[in-house]
Structures are given as C-alpha cells and as structure tokens.
Amino acid sequence: MNKETGAILVLSGPSGAGKSTLLQEVIHDIGECYFSISTTTRPIRDGESNGVHYHFVSEEEFKQDIEEDMFLEHAYVHGNYYGTSIKPVKRALKAGKLVIFDIDVQGNTVVTNRLGDITTSVFISPPTLSELKKRLEARETDKQEVIDRRIKMAKKEIQRISEYDFLIINDNLQEAADVLRIIAKAARMKVPGNQINEFVQKWEDID
Ligand code: ADP
Ligand code: 5GP
C-alpha cells in the first residue's frame, strides 16, 4: 500500500527509564524522523541547551501559547508545564517523516485520541524501581527531593502501561535498542483509516 502520510511514535516512561539514551542509540538507524522538541517551564539542567532538548519558557509564555492554541497537547508533569507544538509536527508529518514524541501518559492519551490511526505508542520501563532510583541518582541532574517526586510518579505511571501498544523493559541497553528499532520501523508502516478505505473502495470498484 502506498503510504503518503507520516507516522507518530510516542515514547513514555518514568523519568530516568532511559528514553533519551535509547533514542540516541537508534536514531540513525530508523530512517527520516523528526524528534518533537517540547516546550517546558521546568528549569534547564546542566548539559541541556535551549532549542535542542526543550524550548525553555516562563509560565507566562507557556500560558500565552495555550491561549493561542499552539499545542497539540500539554500537561502538568512533576510540577512543571510541558507541551507539544502543533506546527512543526504538522510540517514533519506532511513531509512523510516519523515524528517522535517523548511525552508523559497524559500526553499519550491526547495524541492517541487525536491521531490514533497513525500513532504507535511505547512505554519504556526500567527493570525495577530500585534500578530507576539508581539511574536517577547516577544521572546527577536532579536534587534528592525531585528524584523522590519522580519515583513516586513512576509508581503511578507504571499503572498505565496497558494503554500502550508496546512495553520495552530497558535492562540491557543493546537488547532494548534492538526492540525499539523494530517498533520504529513498524510504526512507519501503520496505515491511516482513510488510506485503508481508499484501498477497500478500489476493490469494490472492480467487477
Ligand atoms: P529518561 O530520558 O527516560 O529520563 P535517560 O536516558 O536520561 O532517561 O537515562 C537516565 C540514566 O540512566 C542516564 O544516566 C543513562 O545513562 C542511564 N541508563 C539508560 N539506560 C540504561 C541501561 N539500560 N542500563 C544502565 N543505565 C542506563
Ligand atoms: P523531564 O523533565 O525529565 O525532561 O521530563 C519529565 C516528563 O515530562 C517525562 O515523562 C516526559 O516524557 C514528559 N514530557 C516531556 N515533554 C512533554 C510534552 O510535550 N508533553 C507531555 N505531556 N509530557 C512531556
């Protein structure tokens, strides 16, 4: 089947599960894609750059964007606002790219409801809660109270794994990356409802 539209790959999972690390592992092997850079009000971490990891804005600017309907979805996560801007996503989809979102469970619900027929969702989990704690502490990007809040959130997020198409347990990084490569390639092959209807229609037109 001829696939003209792009597709969406949602990655969710507790902060520290390894979403960014895994994505870096596979990004050069999965064809043309666009990583959606979210907008956030959270403070910038050491090693992060504005416009690369996130667009870092004030709460006032974020609320202005909400009013102007700039977001495909937005959510309040771990005490900060995060949102996905519509425009670049539309552009990338039009260009037939695989658009990758690193968003939380609330964001996945909205994206799946709005664009479900071109969306594949993956929940990335650490093998255990204690391993998650270890990784967050080793990453050295957050204060202890922030880490504690993220661990608490992780327990809630894990409850919603069944809302996802796939679960990757990121224990061995290379094995997890292999699975993500396969899922990303398959995500591109997802055929939107209107294309299926067109295909079926062609069959009905043949006597
Ligand atoms: P996320 O993007 O989900 O918040 P990161 O990619 O920043 O998570 O990973 C959190 C920390 O865990 C990083 O220090 C990273 O190097 C480490 N990490 C990621 N995957 C693994 C793995 N499979 N085994 C051990 N450490 C890992
Ligand atoms: P972090 O602060 O660790 O970068 O991200 C915290 C959480 O916010 C992660 O679960 C991440 O997936 C989520 N997140 C990042 N950007 C967005 C976004 O645009 N929308 C939503 N809903 N969640 C996001």
mmCIF file of C-alpha atoms and ligand atoms in Angstrom:
data_model
loop_
_atom_site.group_PDB
_atom_site.id
_atom_site.type_symbol
_atom_site.label_atom_id
_atom_site.label_comp_id
_atom_site.label_asym_id
_atom_site.label_seq_id
_atom_site.Cartn_x
_atom_site.Cartn_y
_atom_site.Cartn_z
ATOM 1 C CA MET A 1 0.000 0.000 0.000
ATOM 2 C CA ASN A 2 1.276 3.465 -0.879
ATOM 3 C CA LYS A 3 1.845 5.443 2.298
ATOM 4 C CA GLU A 4 1.883 9.201 1.780
ATOM 5 C CA THR A 5 1.441 10.475 5.326
ATOM 6 C CA GLY A 6 3.981 10.370 8.102
ATOM 7 C CA ALA A 7 3.535 8.497 11.343
ATOM 8 C CA ILE A 8 3.928 9.125 15.058
ATOM 9 C CA LEU A 9 5.945 7.196 17.616
ATOM 10 C CA VAL A 10 5.181 8.053 21.245
ATOM 11 C CA LEU A 11 7.766 7.180 23.879
ATOM 12 C CA SER A 12 6.665 7.399 27.508
ATOM 13 C CA GLY A 13 8.017 6.086 30.758
ATOM 14 C CA PRO A 14 9.294 7.284 34.103
ATOM 15 C CA SER A 15 11.915 9.981 34.093
ATOM 16 C CA GLY A 16 15.221 8.094 34.254
ATOM 17 C CA ALA A 17 13.917 4.982 32.467
ATOM 18 C CA GLY A 18 16.335 5.635 29.607
ATOM 19 C CA LYS A 19 14.092 7.130 26.879
ATOM 20 C CA SER A 20 16.672 9.694 25.679
ATOM 21 C CA THR A 21 19.538 7.202 25.884
ATOM 22 C CA LEU A 22 17.610 4.616 23.862
ATOM 23 C CA LEU A 23 16.552 7.153 21.287
ATOM 24 C CA GLN A 24 20.157 8.257 20.790
ATOM 25 C CA GLU A 25 21.089 4.604 20.247
ATOM 26 C CA VAL A 26 18.581 4.077 17.437
ATOM 27 C CA ILE A 27 18.009 7.494 15.866
ATOM 28 C CA HIS A 28 20.457 6.945 12.986
ATOM 29 C CA ASP A 29 19.055 3.518 12.082
ATOM 30 C CA ILE A 30 15.346 4.223 11.703
ATOM 31 C CA GLY A 31 15.124 6.441 8.640
ATOM 32 C CA GLU A 32 13.942 10.009 8.302
ATOM 33 C CA CYS A 33 12.437 11.207 11.523
ATOM 34 C CA TYR A 34 11.687 14.362 13.439
ATOM 35 C CA PHE A 35 12.068 14.489 17.208
ATOM 36 C CA SER A 36 9.432 16.822 18.583
ATOM 37 C CA ILE A 37 11.116 19.362 20.856
ATOM 38 C CA SER A 38 8.655 20.129 23.627
ATOM 39 C CA THR A 39 8.172 23.458 25.351
ATOM 40 C CA THR A 40 8.548 23.459 29.124
ATOM 41 C CA THR A 41 8.582 25.709 32.157
ATOM 42 C CA ARG A 42 10.975 23.415 34.024
ATOM 43 C CA PRO A 43 14.424 24.844 34.831
ATOM 44 C CA ILE A 44 17.166 23.939 32.366
ATOM 45 C CA ARG A 45 19.518 21.164 33.571
ATOM 46 C CA ASP A 46 23.291 21.088 33.263
ATOM 47 C CA GLY A 47 24.172 19.785 29.820
ATOM 48 C CA GLU A 48 20.868 20.835 28.241
ATOM 49 C CA SER A 49 20.537 23.530 25.556
ATOM 50 C CA ASN A 50 17.552 25.708 24.780
ATOM 51 C CA GLY A 51 16.016 24.708 21.441
ATOM 52 C CA VAL A 52 17.774 21.325 21.454
ATOM 53 C CA HIS A 53 16.387 19.415 24.430
ATOM 54 C CA TYR A 54 13.409 21.699 25.068
ATOM 55 C CA HIS A 55 12.215 25.200 24.385
ATOM 56 C CA PHE A 56 12.550 26.624 27.894
ATOM 57 C CA VAL A 57 9.973 29.334 28.619
ATOM 58 C CA SER A 58 8.389 31.148 31.557
ATOM 59 C CA GLU A 59 4.989 30.120 32.919
ATOM 60 C CA GLU A 60 3.560 33.314 31.444
ATOM 61 C CA GLU A 61 4.828 32.484 27.949
ATOM 62 C CA PHE A 62 3.536 28.923 28.264
ATOM 63 C CA LYS A 63 0.059 30.102 29.231
ATOM 64 C CA GLN A 64 0.083 32.520 26.309
ATOM 65 C CA ASP A 65 0.811 29.581 23.954
ATOM 66 C CA ILE A 66 -2.102 27.639 25.474
ATOM 67 C CA GLU A 67 -4.426 30.596 24.838
ATOM 68 C CA GLU A 68 -3.226 30.856 21.254
ATOM 69 C CA ASP A 69 -3.919 27.141 20.713
ATOM 70 C CA MET A 70 -0.310 26.384 19.813
ATOM 71 C CA PHE A 71 -0.205 22.936 21.419
ATOM 72 C CA LEU A 72 -1.273 19.563 20.096
ATOM 73 C CA GLU A 73 -1.279 18.546 23.762
ATOM 74 C CA HIS A 74 0.042 19.925 27.004
ATOM 75 C CA ALA A 75 0.238 18.669 30.568
ATOM 76 C CA TYR A 76 1.384 19.492 34.067
ATOM 77 C CA VAL A 77 4.069 16.946 34.984
ATOM 78 C CA HIS A 78 6.223 16.815 38.136
ATOM 79 C CA GLY A 79 5.253 20.416 38.996
ATOM 80 C CA ASN A 80 6.075 21.920 35.581
ATOM 81 C CA TYR A 81 4.229 22.522 32.322
ATOM 82 C CA TYR A 82 5.179 20.614 29.171
ATOM 83 C CA GLY A 83 3.638 20.939 25.718
ATOM 84 C CA THR A 84 3.976 19.744 22.121
ATOM 85 C CA SER A 85 3.729 22.483 19.492
ATOM 86 C CA ILE A 86 1.450 21.652 16.579
ATOM 87 C CA LYS A 87 3.155 23.478 13.698
ATOM 88 C CA PRO A 88 6.473 21.605 13.365
ATOM 89 C CA VAL A 89 4.661 18.303 13.900
ATOM 90 C CA LYS A 90 2.269 19.039 11.041
ATOM 91 C CA ARG A 91 5.182 20.035 8.803
ATOM 92 C CA ALA A 92 7.099 16.842 9.549
ATOM 93 C CA LEU A 93 4.048 14.633 9.025
ATOM 94 C CA LYS A 94 3.390 16.325 5.691
ATOM 95 C CA ALA A 95 6.971 15.548 4.687
ATOM 96 C CA GLY A 96 6.250 11.872 5.429
ATOM 97 C CA LYS A 97 8.554 11.685 8.456
ATOM 98 C CA LEU A 98 8.295 9.564 11.564
ATOM 99 C CA VAL A 99 7.561 12.072 14.326
ATOM 100 C CA ILE A 100 8.883 11.003 17.727
ATOM 101 C CA PHE A 101 7.384 12.295 20.975
ATOM 102 C CA ASP A 102 8.894 11.868 24.430
ATOM 103 C CA ILE A 103 5.754 12.682 26.404
ATOM 104 C CA ASP A 104 4.053 11.500 29.563
ATOM 105 C CA VAL A 105 0.988 9.266 29.946
ATOM 106 C CA GLN A 106 -1.420 12.232 29.824
ATOM 107 C CA GLY A 107 0.128 13.375 26.535
ATOM 108 C CA ASN A 108 -0.150 9.882 25.093
ATOM 109 C CA THR A 109 -3.883 9.814 25.839
ATOM 110 C CA VAL A 110 -4.432 13.060 23.925
ATOM 111 C CA VAL A 111 -2.225 12.135 20.958
ATOM 112 C CA THR A 112 -3.803 8.680 20.693
ATOM 113 C CA ASN A 113 -7.298 10.195 20.813
ATOM 114 C CA ARG A 114 -6.484 12.843 18.200
ATOM 115 C CA LEU A 115 -4.148 10.949 15.856
ATOM 116 C CA GLY A 116 -4.586 7.317 16.873
ATOM 117 C CA ASP A 117 -4.614 5.841 13.404
ATOM 118 C CA ILE A 118 -1.062 6.994 12.671
ATOM 119 C CA THR A 119 0.282 6.617 16.218
ATOM 120 C CA THR A 120 2.282 3.778 17.764
ATOM 121 C CA SER A 121 2.961 4.065 21.470
ATOM 122 C CA VAL A 122 5.752 2.546 23.515
ATOM 123 C CA PHE A 123 6.158 2.521 27.268
ATOM 124 C CA ILE A 124 9.783 2.298 28.359
ATOM 125 C CA SER A 125 10.315 0.975 31.856
ATOM 126 C CA PRO A 126 13.378 0.310 33.973
ATOM 127 C CA PRO A 127 13.541 -3.305 35.212
ATOM 128 C CA THR A 128 12.827 -2.323 38.838
ATOM 129 C CA LEU A 129 12.042 0.703 40.954
ATOM 130 C CA SER A 130 15.388 0.423 42.757
ATOM 131 C CA GLU A 131 17.213 0.446 39.405
ATOM 132 C CA LEU A 132 15.256 3.593 38.462
ATOM 133 C CA LYS A 133 16.368 5.247 41.694
ATOM 134 C CA LYS A 134 19.964 4.240 40.967
ATOM 135 C CA ARG A 135 19.810 5.712 37.453
ATOM 136 C CA LEU A 136 18.266 8.978 38.591
ATOM 137 C CA GLU A 137 20.921 9.354 41.278
ATOM 138 C CA ALA A 138 23.739 8.423 38.877
ATOM 139 C CA ARG A 139 22.475 10.922 36.282
ATOM 140 C CA GLU A 140 23.150 13.685 38.847
ATOM 141 C CA THR A 141 20.757 16.127 37.188
ATOM 142 C CA ASP A 142 18.120 16.417 39.910
ATOM 143 C CA LYS A 143 18.053 17.218 43.640
ATOM 144 C CA GLN A 144 17.060 14.422 46.032
ATOM 145 C CA GLU A 145 13.564 15.874 46.586
ATOM 146 C CA VAL A 146 13.000 15.975 42.793
ATOM 147 C CA ILE A 147 14.210 12.367 42.500
ATOM 148 C CA ASP A 148 11.829 11.314 45.291
ATOM 149 C CA ARG A 149 8.930 13.023 43.491
ATOM 150 C CA ARG A 150 9.846 11.290 40.215
ATOM 151 C CA ILE A 151 9.992 7.872 41.920
ATOM 152 C CA LYS A 152 6.551 8.477 43.403
ATOM 153 C CA MET A 153 5.234 9.477 39.964
ATOM 154 C CA ALA A 154 6.833 6.386 38.393
ATOM 155 C CA LYS A 155 4.673 4.134 40.583
ATOM 156 C CA LYS A 156 1.569 5.845 39.165
ATOM 157 C CA GLU A 157 2.810 5.889 35.557
ATOM 158 C CA ILE A 158 3.572 2.155 35.600
ATOM 159 C CA GLN A 159 -0.133 1.516 36.362
ATOM 160 C CA ARG A 160 -0.972 2.773 32.859
ATOM 161 C CA ILE A 161 1.289 0.519 30.771
ATOM 162 C CA SER A 162 -1.741 -1.288 29.328
ATOM 163 C CA GLU A 163 -2.694 1.904 27.445
ATOM 164 C CA TYR A 164 0.385 1.423 25.235
ATOM 165 C CA ASP A 165 0.939 -0.708 22.132
ATOM 166 C CA PHE A 166 4.337 -1.931 23.357
ATOM 167 C CA LEU A 167 6.354 -2.249 26.546
ATOM 168 C CA ILE A 168 10.152 -2.197 26.450
ATOM 169 C CA ILE A 169 11.957 -3.108 29.648
ATOM 170 C CA ASN A 170 15.220 -1.222 29.404
ATOM 171 C CA ASP A 171 17.547 -3.545 31.301
ATOM 172 C CA ASN A 172 20.220 -4.419 28.755
ATOM 173 C CA LEU A 173 20.575 -1.264 26.642
ATOM 174 C CA GLN A 174 21.531 -3.031 23.398
ATOM 175 C CA GLU A 175 18.656 -5.518 23.611
ATOM 176 C CA ALA A 176 16.177 -2.741 24.358
ATOM 177 C CA ALA A 177 17.554 -0.681 21.445
ATOM 178 C CA ASP A 178 17.100 -3.641 19.075
ATOM 179 C CA VAL A 179 13.423 -3.876 20.039
ATOM 180 C CA LEU A 180 12.926 -0.123 19.642
ATOM 181 C CA ARG A 181 14.447 -0.238 16.118
ATOM 182 C CA ILE A 182 11.926 -2.893 15.093
ATOM 183 C CA ILE A 183 8.982 -0.988 16.593
ATOM 184 C CA ALA A 184 10.074 2.311 14.965
ATOM 185 C CA LYS A 185 10.284 0.661 11.559
ATOM 186 C CA ALA A 186 6.865 -0.948 12.017
ATOM 187 C CA ALA A 187 5.388 2.367 13.203
ATOM 188 C CA ARG A 188 6.066 3.824 9.741
ATOM 189 C CA MET A 189 4.037 1.049 8.153
ATOM 190 C CA LYS A 190 0.877 1.893 10.096
ATOM 191 C CA VAL A 191 -1.803 2.750 7.542
ATOM 192 C CA PRO A 192 -4.294 5.528 8.366
ATOM 193 C CA GLY A 193 -8.013 4.771 8.161
ATOM 194 C CA ASN A 194 -8.646 6.928 5.082
ATOM 195 C CA GLN A 195 -5.988 5.053 3.095
ATOM 196 C CA ILE A 196 -7.485 1.720 4.115
ATOM 197 C CA ASN A 197 -10.915 2.952 2.982
ATOM 198 C CA GLU A 198 -9.477 4.060 -0.374
ATOM 199 C CA PHE A 199 -7.855 0.662 -0.834
ATOM 200 C CA VAL A 200 -11.054 -1.185 0.023
ATOM 201 C CA GLN A 201 -13.018 1.128 -2.271
ATOM 202 C CA LYS A 202 -10.772 0.200 -5.198
ATOM 203 C CA TRP A 203 -11.633 -3.453 -4.635
ATOM 204 C CA GLU A 204 -15.332 -2.664 -4.558
ATOM 205 C CA ASP A 205 -14.992 -0.794 -7.865
ATOM 206 C CA ILE A 206 -13.670 -3.907 -9.624
ATOM 207 C CA ASP A 207 -16.439 -6.063 -11.114
HETATM 208 P P1 ADP B 1 14.958 9.463 30.503
HETATM 209 O O1 ADP B 1 15.210 10.131 29.160
HETATM 210 O O2 ADP B 1 13.945 8.374 30.409
HETATM 211 O O3 ADP B 1 14.644 10.443 31.592
HETATM 212 P P2 ADP B 1 17.828 8.924 30.453
HETATM 213 O O4 ADP B 1 18.008 8.464 29.040
HETATM 214 O O5 ADP B 1 18.285 10.303 30.812
HETATM 215 O O6 ADP B 1 16.307 8.715 30.933
HETATM 216 O O7 ADP B 1 18.569 7.831 31.364
HETATM 217 C C1 ADP B 1 18.694 8.001 32.777
HETATM 218 C C2 ADP B 1 20.068 7.490 33.233
HETATM 219 O O8 ADP B 1 20.097 6.056 33.120
HETATM 220 C C3 ADP B 1 21.226 8.027 32.384
HETATM 221 O O9 ADP B 1 22.294 8.346 33.241
HETATM 222 C C4 ADP B 1 21.565 6.854 31.452
HETATM 223 O O10 ADP B 1 22.925 6.867 31.073
HETATM 224 C C5 ADP B 1 21.201 5.636 32.299
HETATM 225 N N1 ADP B 1 20.738 4.473 31.514
HETATM 226 C C6 ADP B 1 19.880 4.471 30.454
HETATM 227 N N2 ADP B 1 19.655 3.208 30.021
HETATM 228 C C7 ADP B 1 20.385 2.382 30.812
HETATM 229 C C8 ADP B 1 20.577 0.945 30.871
HETATM 230 N N3 ADP B 1 19.952 0.106 30.038
HETATM 231 N N4 ADP B 1 21.386 0.457 31.829
HETATM 232 C C9 ADP B 1 22.013 1.302 32.707
HETATM 233 N N5 ADP B 1 21.887 2.652 32.710
HETATM 234 C C10 ADP B 1 21.069 3.196 31.784
HETATM 235 P P1 5GP B 2 11.956 15.652 32.054
HETATM 236 O O1 5GP B 2 11.728 16.843 32.925
HETATM 237 O O2 5GP B 2 12.603 14.507 32.771
HETATM 238 O O3 5GP B 2 12.657 16.009 30.757
HETATM 239 O O4 5GP B 2 10.505 15.136 31.613
HETATM 240 C C1 5GP B 2 9.548 14.861 32.585
HETATM 241 C C2 5GP B 2 8.357 14.183 31.959
HETATM 242 O O5 5GP B 2 7.677 15.080 31.074
HETATM 243 C C3 5GP B 2 8.690 12.936 31.125
HETATM 244 O O6 5GP B 2 7.736 11.943 31.493
HETATM 245 C C4 5GP B 2 8.469 13.382 29.708
HETATM 246 O O7 5GP B 2 8.071 12.311 28.876
HETATM 247 C C5 5GP B 2 7.336 14.399 29.892
HETATM 248 N N1 5GP B 2 7.232 15.351 28.786
HETATM 249 C C6 5GP B 2 8.223 15.988 28.124
HETATM 250 N N2 5GP B 2 7.722 16.780 27.165
HETATM 251 C C7 5GP B 2 6.379 16.629 27.202
HETATM 252 C C8 5GP B 2 5.296 17.176 26.428
HETATM 253 O O8 5GP B 2 5.455 17.974 25.497
HETATM 254 N N3 5GP B 2 4.034 16.800 26.780
HETATM 255 C C9 5GP B 2 3.795 15.917 27.792
HETATM 256 N N4 5GP B 2 2.528 15.586 28.032
HETATM 257 N N5 5GP B 2 4.780 15.391 28.535
HETATM 258 C C10 5GP B 2 6.056 15.730 28.242
#
